[in-house]
Tab-separated table of C-alpha atoms in Angstrom:
chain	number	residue	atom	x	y	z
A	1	UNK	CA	-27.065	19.146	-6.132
A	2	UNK	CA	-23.446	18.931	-5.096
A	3	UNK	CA	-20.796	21.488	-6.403
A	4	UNK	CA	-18.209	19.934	-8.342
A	5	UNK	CA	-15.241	22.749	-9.660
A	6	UNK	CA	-12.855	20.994	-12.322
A	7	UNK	CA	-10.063	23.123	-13.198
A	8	UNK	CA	-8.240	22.239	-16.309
A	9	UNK	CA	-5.554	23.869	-18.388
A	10	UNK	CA	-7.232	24.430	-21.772
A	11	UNK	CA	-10.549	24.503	-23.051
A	12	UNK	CA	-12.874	21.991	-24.072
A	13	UNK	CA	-15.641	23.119	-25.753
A	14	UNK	CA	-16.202	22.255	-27.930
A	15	UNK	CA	-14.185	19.120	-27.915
A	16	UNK	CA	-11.080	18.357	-30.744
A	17	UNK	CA	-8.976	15.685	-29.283
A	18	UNK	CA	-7.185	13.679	-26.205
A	19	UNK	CA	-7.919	15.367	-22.978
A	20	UNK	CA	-10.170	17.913	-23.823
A	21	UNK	CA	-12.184	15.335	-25.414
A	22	UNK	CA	-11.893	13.308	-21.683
A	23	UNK	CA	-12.694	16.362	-19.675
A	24	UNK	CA	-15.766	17.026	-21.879
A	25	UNK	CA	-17.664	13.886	-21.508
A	26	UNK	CA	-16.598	13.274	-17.808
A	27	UNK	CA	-18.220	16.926	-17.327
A	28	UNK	CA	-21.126	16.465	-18.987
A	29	UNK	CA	-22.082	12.803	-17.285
A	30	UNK	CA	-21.245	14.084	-14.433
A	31	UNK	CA	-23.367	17.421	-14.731
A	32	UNK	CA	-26.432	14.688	-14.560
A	33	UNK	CA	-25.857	14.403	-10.253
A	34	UNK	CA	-23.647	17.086	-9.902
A	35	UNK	CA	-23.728	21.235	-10.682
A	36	UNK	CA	-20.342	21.203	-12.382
A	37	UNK	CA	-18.290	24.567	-13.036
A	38	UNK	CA	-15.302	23.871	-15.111
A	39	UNK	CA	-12.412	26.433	-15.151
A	40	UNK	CA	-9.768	26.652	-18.166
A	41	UNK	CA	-7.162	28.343	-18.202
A	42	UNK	CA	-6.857	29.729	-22.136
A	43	UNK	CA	-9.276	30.032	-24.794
A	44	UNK	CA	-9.390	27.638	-28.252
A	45	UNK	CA	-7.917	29.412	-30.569
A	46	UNK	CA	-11.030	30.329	-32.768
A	47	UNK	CA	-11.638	32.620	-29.519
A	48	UNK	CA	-8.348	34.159	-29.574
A	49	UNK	CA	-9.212	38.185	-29.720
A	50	UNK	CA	-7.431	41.400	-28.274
A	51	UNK	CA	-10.170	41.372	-25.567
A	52	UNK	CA	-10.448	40.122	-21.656
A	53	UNK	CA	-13.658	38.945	-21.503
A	54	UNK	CA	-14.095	35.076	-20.718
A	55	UNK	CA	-15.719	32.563	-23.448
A	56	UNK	CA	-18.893	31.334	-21.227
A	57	UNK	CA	-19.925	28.412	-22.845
A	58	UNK	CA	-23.444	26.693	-20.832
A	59	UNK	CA	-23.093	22.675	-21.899
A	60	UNK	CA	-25.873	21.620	-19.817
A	61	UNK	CA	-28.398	22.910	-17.723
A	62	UNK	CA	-25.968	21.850	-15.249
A	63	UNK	CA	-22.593	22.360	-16.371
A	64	UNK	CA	-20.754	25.372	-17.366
A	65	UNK	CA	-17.396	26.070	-19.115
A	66	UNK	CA	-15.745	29.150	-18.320
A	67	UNK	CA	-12.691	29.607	-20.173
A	68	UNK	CA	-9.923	32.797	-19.067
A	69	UNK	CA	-8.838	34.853	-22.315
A	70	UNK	CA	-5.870	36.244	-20.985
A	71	UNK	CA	-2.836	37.883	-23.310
A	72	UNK	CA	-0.047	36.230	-20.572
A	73	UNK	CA	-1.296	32.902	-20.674
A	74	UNK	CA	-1.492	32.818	-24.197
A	75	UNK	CA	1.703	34.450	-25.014
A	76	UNK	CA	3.467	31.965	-22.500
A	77	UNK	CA	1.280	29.397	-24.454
A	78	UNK	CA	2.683	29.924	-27.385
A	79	UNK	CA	6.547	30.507	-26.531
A	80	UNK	CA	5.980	26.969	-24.361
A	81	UNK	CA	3.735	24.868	-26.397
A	82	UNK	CA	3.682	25.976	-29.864
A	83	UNK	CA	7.041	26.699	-30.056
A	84	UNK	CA	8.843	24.182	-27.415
A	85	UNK	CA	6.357	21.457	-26.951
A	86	UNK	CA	5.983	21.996	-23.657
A	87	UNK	CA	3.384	21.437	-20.860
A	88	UNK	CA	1.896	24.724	-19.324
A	89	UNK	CA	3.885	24.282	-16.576
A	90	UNK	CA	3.592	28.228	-15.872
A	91	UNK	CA	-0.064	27.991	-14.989
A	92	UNK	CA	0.632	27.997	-11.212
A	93	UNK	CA	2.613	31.497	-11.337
A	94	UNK	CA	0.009	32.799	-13.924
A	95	UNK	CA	-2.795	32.075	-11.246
A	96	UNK	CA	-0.899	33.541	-8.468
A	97	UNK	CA	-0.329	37.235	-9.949
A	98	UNK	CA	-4.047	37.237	-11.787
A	99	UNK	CA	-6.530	34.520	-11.103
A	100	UNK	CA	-10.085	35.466	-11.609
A	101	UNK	CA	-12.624	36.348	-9.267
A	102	UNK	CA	-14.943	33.633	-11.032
A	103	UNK	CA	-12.292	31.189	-10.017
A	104	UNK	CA	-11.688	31.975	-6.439
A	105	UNK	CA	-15.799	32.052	-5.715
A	106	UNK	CA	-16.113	28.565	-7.483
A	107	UNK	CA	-13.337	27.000	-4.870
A	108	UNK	CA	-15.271	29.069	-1.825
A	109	UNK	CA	-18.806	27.305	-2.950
A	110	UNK	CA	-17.302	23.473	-4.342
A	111	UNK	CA	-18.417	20.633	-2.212
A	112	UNK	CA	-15.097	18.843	-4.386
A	113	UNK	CA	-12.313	19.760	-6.305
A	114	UNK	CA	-11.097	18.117	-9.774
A	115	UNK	CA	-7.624	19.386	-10.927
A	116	UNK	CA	-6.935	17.640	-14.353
A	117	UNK	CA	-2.996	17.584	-14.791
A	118	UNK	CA	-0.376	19.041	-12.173
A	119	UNK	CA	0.091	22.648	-13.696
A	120	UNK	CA	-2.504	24.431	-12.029
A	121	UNK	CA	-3.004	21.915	-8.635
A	122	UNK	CA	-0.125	23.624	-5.898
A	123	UNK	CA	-2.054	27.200	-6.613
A	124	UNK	CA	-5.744	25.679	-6.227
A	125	UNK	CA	-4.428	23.849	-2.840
A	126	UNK	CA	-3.315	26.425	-1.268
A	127	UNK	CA	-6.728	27.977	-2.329
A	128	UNK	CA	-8.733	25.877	-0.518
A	129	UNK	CA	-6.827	25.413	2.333
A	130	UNK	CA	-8.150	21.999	2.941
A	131	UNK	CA	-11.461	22.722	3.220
A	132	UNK	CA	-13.154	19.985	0.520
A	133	UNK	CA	-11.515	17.076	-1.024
A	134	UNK	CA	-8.821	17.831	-4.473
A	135	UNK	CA	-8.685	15.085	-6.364
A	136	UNK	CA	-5.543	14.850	-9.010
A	137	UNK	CA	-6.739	13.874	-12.716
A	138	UNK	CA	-3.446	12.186	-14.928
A	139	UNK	CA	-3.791	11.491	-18.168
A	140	UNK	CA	0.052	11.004	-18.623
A	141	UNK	CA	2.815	9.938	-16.674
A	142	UNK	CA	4.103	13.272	-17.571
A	143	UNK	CA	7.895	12.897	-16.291
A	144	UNK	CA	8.531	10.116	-17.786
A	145	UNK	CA	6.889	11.734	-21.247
A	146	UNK	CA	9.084	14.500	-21.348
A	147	UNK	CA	12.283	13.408	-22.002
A	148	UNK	CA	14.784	15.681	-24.009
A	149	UNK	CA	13.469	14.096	-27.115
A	150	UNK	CA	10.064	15.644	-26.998
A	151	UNK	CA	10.963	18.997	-26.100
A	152	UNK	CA	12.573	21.413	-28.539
A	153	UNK	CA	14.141	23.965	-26.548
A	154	UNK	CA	17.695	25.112	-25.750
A	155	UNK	CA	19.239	22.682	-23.206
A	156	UNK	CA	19.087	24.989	-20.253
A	157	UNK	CA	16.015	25.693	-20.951
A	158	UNK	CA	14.841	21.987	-21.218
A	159	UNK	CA	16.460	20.967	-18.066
A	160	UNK	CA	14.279	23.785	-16.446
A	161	UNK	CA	11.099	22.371	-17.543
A	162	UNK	CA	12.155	18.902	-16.785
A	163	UNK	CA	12.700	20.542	-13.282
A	164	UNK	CA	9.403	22.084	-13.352
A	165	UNK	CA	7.164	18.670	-14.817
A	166	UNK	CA	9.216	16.303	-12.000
A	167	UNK	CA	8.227	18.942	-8.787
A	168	UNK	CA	4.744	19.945	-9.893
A	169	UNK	CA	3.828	16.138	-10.429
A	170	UNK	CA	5.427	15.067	-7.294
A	171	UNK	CA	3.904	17.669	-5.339
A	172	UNK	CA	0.344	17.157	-7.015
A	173	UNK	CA	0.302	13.407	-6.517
A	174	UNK	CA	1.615	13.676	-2.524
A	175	UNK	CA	-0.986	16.300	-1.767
A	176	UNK	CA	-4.153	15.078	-3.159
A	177	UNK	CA	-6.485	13.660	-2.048
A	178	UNK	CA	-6.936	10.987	-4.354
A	179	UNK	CA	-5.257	10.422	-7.884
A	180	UNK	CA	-7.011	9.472	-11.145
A	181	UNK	CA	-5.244	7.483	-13.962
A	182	UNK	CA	-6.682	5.928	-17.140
A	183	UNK	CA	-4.555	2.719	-16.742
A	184	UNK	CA	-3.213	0.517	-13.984
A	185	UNK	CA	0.520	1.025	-15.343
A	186	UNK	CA	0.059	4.890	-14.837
A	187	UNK	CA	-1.285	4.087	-11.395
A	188	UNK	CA	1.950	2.121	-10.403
A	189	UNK	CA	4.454	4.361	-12.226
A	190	UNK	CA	3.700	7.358	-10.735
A	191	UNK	CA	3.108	5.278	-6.542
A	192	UNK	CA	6.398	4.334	-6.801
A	193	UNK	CA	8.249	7.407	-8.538
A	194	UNK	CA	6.794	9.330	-5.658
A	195	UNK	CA	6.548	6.626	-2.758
A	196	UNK	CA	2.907	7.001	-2.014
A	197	UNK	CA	0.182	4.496	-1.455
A	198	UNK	CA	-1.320	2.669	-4.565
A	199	UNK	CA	-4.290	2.767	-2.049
A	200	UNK	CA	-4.433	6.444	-3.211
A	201	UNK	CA	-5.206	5.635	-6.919
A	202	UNK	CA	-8.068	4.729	-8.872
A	203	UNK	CA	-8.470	3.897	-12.304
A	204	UNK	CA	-10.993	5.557	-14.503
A	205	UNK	CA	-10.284	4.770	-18.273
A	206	UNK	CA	-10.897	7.423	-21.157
A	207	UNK	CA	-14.097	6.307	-22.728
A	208	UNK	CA	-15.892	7.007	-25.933
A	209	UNK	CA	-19.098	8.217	-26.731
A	210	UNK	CA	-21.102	5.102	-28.617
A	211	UNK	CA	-24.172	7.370	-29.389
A	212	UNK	CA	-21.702	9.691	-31.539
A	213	UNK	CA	-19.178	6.937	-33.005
A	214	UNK	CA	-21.281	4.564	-34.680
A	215	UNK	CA	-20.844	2.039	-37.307
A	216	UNK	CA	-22.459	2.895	-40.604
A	217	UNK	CA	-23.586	0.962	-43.600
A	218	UNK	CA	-22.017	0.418	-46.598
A	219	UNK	CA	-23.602	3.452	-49.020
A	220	UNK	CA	-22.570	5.983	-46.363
A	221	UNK	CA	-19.326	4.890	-46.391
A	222	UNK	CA	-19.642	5.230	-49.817
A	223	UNK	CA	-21.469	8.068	-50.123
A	224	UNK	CA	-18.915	9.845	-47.434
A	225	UNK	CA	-16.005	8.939	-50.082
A	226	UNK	CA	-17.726	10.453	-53.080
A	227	UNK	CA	-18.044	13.629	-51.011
A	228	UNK	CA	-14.313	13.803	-49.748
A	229	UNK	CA	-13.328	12.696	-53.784
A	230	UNK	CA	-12.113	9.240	-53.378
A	231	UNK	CA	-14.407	6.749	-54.740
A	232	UNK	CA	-13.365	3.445	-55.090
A	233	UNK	CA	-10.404	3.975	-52.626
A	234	UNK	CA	-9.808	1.775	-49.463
A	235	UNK	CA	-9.381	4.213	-46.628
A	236	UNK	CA	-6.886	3.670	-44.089
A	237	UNK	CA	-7.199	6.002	-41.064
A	238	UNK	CA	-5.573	7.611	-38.967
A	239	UNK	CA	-6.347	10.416	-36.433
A	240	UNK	CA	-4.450	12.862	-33.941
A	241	UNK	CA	-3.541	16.014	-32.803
A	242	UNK	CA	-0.121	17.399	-33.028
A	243	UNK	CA	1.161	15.555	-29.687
A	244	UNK	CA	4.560	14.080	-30.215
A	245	UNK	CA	3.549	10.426	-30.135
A	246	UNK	CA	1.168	11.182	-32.946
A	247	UNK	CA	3.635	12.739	-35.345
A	248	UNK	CA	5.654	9.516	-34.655
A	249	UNK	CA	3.068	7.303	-35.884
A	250	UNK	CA	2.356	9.379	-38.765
A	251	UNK	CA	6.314	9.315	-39.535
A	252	UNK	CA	5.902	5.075	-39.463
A	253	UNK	CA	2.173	5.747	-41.687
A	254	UNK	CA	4.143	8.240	-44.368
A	255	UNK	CA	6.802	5.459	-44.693
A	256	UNK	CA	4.344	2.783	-45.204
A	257	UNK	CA	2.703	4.432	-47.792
A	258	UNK	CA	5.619	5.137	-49.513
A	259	UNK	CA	6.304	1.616	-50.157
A	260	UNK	CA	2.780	0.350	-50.405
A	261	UNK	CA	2.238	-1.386	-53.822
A	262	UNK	CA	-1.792	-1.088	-54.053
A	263	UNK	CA	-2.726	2.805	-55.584
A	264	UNK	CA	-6.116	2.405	-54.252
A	265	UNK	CA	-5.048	2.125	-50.941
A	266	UNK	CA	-5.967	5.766	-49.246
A	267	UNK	CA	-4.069	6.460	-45.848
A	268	UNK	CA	-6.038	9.735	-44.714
A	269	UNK	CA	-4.491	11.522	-41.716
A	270	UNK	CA	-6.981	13.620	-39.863
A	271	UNK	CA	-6.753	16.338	-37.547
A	272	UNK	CA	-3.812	18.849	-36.517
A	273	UNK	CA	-1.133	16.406	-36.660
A	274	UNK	CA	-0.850	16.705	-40.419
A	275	UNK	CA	0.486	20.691	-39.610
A	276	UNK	CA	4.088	18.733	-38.400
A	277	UNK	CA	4.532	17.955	-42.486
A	278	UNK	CA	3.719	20.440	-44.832
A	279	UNK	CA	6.126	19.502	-47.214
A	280	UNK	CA	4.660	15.379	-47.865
A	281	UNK	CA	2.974	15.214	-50.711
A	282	UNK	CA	1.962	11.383	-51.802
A	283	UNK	CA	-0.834	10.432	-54.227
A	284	UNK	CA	-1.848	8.120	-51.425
A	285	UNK	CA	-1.486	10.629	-48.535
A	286	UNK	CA	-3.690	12.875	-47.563
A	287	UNK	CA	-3.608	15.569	-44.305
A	288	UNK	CA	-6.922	17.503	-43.548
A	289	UNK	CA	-5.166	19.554	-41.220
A	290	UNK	CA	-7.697	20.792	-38.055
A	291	UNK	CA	-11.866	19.881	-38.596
A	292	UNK	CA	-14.339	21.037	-36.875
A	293	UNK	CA	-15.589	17.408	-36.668
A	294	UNK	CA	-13.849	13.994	-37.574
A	295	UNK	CA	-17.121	12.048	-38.094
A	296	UNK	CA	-17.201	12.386	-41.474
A	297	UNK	CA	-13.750	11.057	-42.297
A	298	UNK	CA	-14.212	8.077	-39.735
A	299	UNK	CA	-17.502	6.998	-41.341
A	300	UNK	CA	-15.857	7.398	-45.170
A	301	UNK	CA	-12.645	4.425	-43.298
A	302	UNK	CA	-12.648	1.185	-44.494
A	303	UNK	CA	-10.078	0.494	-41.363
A	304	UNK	CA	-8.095	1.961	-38.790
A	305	UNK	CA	-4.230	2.234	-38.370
A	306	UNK	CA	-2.201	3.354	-34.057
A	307	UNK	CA	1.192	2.503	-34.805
A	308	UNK	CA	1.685	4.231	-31.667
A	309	UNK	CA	5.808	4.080	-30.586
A	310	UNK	CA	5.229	6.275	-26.904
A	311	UNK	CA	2.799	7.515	-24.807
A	312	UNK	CA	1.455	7.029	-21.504
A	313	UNK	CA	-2.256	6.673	-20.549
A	314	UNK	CA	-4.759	5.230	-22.443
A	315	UNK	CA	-5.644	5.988	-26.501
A	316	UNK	CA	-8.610	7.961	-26.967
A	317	UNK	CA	-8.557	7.421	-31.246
A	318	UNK	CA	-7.931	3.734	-30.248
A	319	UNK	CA	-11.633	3.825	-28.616
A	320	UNK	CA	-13.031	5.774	-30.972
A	321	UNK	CA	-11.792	3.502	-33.972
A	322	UNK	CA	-13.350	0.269	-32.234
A	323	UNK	CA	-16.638	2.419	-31.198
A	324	UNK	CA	-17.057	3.021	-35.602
A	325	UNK	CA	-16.662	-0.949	-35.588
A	326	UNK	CA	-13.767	-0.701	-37.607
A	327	UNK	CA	-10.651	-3.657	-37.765
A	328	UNK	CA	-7.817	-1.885	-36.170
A	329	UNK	CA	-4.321	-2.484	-36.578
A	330	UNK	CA	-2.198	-1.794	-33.738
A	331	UNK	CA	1.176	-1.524	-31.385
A	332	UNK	CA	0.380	-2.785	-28.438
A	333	UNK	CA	1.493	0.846	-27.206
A	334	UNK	CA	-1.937	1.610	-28.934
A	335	UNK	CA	-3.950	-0.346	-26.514
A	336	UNK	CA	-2.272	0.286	-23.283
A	337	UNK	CA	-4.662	0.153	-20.246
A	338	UNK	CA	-7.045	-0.822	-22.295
A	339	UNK	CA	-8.949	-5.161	-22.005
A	340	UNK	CA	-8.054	-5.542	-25.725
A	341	UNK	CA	-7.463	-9.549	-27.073
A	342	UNK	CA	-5.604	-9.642	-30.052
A	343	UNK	CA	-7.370	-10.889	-33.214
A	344	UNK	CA	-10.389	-10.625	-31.476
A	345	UNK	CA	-11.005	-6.882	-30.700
A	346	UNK	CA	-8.154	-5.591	-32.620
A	347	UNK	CA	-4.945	-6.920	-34.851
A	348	UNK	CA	-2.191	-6.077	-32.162
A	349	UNK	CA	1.296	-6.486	-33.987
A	350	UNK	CA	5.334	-4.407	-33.764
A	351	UNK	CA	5.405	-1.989	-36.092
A	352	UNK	CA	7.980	-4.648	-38.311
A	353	UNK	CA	4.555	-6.744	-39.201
A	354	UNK	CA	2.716	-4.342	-39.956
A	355	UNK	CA	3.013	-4.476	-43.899
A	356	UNK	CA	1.905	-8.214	-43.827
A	357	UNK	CA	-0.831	-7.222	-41.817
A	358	UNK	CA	-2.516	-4.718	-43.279
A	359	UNK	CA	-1.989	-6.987	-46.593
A	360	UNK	CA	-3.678	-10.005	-44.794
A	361	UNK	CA	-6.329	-7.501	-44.017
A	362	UNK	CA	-7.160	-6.282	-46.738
A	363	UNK	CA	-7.238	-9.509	-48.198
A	364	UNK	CA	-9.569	-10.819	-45.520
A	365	UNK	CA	-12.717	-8.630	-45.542
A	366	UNK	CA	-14.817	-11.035	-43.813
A	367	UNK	CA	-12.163	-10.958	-40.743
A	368	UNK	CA	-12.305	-7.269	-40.356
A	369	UNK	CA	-16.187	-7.477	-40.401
A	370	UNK	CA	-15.688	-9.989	-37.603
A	371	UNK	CA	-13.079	-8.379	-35.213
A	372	UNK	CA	-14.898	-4.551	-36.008
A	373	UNK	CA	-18.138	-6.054	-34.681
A	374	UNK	CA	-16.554	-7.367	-31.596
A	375	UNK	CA	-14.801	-4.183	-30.789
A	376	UNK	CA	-17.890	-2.154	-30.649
A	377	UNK	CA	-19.657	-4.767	-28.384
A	378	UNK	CA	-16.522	-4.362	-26.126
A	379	UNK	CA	-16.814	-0.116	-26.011
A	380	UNK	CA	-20.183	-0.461	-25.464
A	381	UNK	CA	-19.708	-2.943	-22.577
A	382	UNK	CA	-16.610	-1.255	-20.735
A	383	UNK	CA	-15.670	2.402	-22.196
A	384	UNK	CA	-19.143	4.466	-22.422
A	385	UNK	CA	-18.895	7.269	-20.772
A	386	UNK	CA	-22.046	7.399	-18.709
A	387	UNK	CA	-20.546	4.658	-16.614
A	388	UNK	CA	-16.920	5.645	-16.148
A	389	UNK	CA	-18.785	9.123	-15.108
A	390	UNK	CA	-20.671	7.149	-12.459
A	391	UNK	CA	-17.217	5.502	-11.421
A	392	UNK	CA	-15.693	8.598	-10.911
A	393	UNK	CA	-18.843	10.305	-8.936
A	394	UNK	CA	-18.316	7.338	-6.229
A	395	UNK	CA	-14.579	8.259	-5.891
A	396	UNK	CA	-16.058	12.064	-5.579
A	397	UNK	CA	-18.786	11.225	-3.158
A	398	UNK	CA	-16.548	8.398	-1.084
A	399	UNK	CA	-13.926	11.223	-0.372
A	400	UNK	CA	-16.883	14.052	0.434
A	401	UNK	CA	-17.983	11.987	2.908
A	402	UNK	CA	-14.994	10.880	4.533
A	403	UNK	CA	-14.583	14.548	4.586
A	404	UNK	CA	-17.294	15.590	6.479
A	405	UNK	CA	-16.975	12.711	8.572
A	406	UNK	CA	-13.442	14.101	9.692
A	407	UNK	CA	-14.646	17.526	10.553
């Protein structure tokens, strides 16, 4: 089997969320024609410890995880991310004063390299000194994310890591050798920001996994409710990490709820945005803070809000909503990139219509059943993984061949 080395920033097993969530289920497909390594750079934090030894984690016969547990990276992590809200763009100098040796063998023996984001991509180039293909995975137009808006730093600072996200990206996407997006308006942003060929670019959309998300029947949604305590509620849900963009839409949910007139309506937030807002309490509000799995909560939803406001990409939750069959209502900012019709896969509406809406839908159960069916046929049809896996293997093997045919 071919050698595939993806080097990523974080860790991804097991998967939580947005890109770890992508990395993990490209990784695995892919392990079925490919022996895939995949480096990352820190450690989840249940594996935080006062020790140096990696987190080894074997996925597949075929695919391995090996994760760094370093005290730099995950101080720098924490001053940066936690605390700022910025990318990792330190990775680079963090690899140049102490990469690992497991690192350095993996780029020696890979027949192709995946870098997933810019952070780490300058460092692993100069690596492998042109000797097998690096293809560039986005999953954001990432200067045009960070603005001064999302970060929450001192202003020098700030214009620093603007400085930093603007020169890694451009000199990621001018040096690969091909560049992955998950929508077409990624692909164009970033050709003309950096004047390369859209030639360069392929689209491979985030995906879902339809074996995992499944619709249920009524008495386990019901039975899911009388676990969680809210029988005879009608679940609205929502689900995110603590990314910006989510905490915006939660900001739009909490003031929706606020207002909402119905006290069996049940807006459950899920996952580690609800840490941004300790201090909401609402008897129709509820934050589970981190899980170690979100099934349980999507199968106990009666329907799905994404009154996503920014972003770039594609919506991971947005997929996973429509693979549980449920009605979604929606920006259109939460179905960017993605072959969605309105009314038919999902209600797409501004945020200002969104009370009448979700009224309307809750008045029109039969409508939801409708639109929730067709929204699984479509994820099933266009965003399983297996086959955006075996999209991105052609990229792989088109450019390992054109490389070998150049030597």
């Amino acid at each position: 089997m071919e050698r595939l080395l993806v080097v990523a920033p974080y860790a991804v097993v097991p998967p939580r969320y947005g890109g770890p969530l992508r990395v993990y289920n490209l990784c695995r497909e892919l392990s079925r024609s490919f022996r895939v390594a995949q480096f990352a750079q820190q450690v989840q934090r249940r594996n935080l410890a006062p020790r140096l030894d990696p987190v080894i984690s074997q996925v597949t016969p075929t695919y391995q995880e090996y994760s760094s547990r370093s005290i730099l990276s995950t101080g720098l992590y924490a001053l940066t991310s936690l605390k700022w809200g910025a990318p990792p763009v330190w990775q680079d100098a963090v690899l140049r004063i102490a990469a690992p040796a497991w690192l350095r063998q993996q780029i020696a023996c890979a027949d192709v390299i995946h870098v997933e984001h810019p952070w780490q991509f300058a460092w692993v180039y100069r690596q492998s000194r042109g000797r097998v293909p690096i293809i560039l995975g986005t999953q954001n137009d990432e200067a045009g994310l960070y603005d001064d808006a999302l970060l929450h730093a001192p202003k020098p600072i700030i214009r620093r890591i603007r400085q930093a996200i603007a020169h890694q990206e451009h000199f990621a996407v001018t040096h690969a050798s091909h560049i992955i997006t998950c929508s077409p308006e990624d692909a164009a942003t970033l050709a003309a920001r950096y004047g390369v060929s859209p030639d360069l670019f392929t689209v491979v959309p985030n995906g879902v996994d339809c074996q995992f998300f499944r619709p249920v029947e009524s008495a386990l949604r019901e039975q899911r409710k009388l676990e969680l305590g809210i029988t005879g509620k009608h679940v609205v849900l929502f689900a995110g990490s603590s990314h910006q963009p989510n905490i915006e839409a939660v900001e739009q949910i909490i003031a929706l709820a606020q207002h909402w007139p119905d006290p069996a309506t049940y807006f459950l937030i899920v996952g580690t945005v609800g840490n941004a807002f300790p201090h909401v309490q609402h008897p129709m509000l509820h934050f589970t803070g981190s899980v170690d799995s979100t099934k349980p909560y999507f199968e106990a939803a009666d329907m799905a809000l994404n009154p996503m406001l920014s972003g770039s990409g594609t919506n991971l939750k947005q997929l996973e909503f429509m693979a549980m069959g449920l009605p979604v209502l929606t920006t259109p900012i939460g179905v960017r990139g993605l072959a969605v019709t309105d009314n038919e896969h999902a209600f797409i509406r501004a945020l200002s219509d969104f009370p009448s809406q979700l009224r309307s839908m809750q008045a029109k159960p039969q409508m939801c059943v409708q639109v929730g069916h067709a929204a699984r046929r479509l994820v099933e049809q266009q965003f399983d993984w297996p086959a955006i896996a075996d999209h991105l293997a052609q990229v792989y093997r088109m450019h390992m061949h054109n490389s070998v045919s150049g030597q």
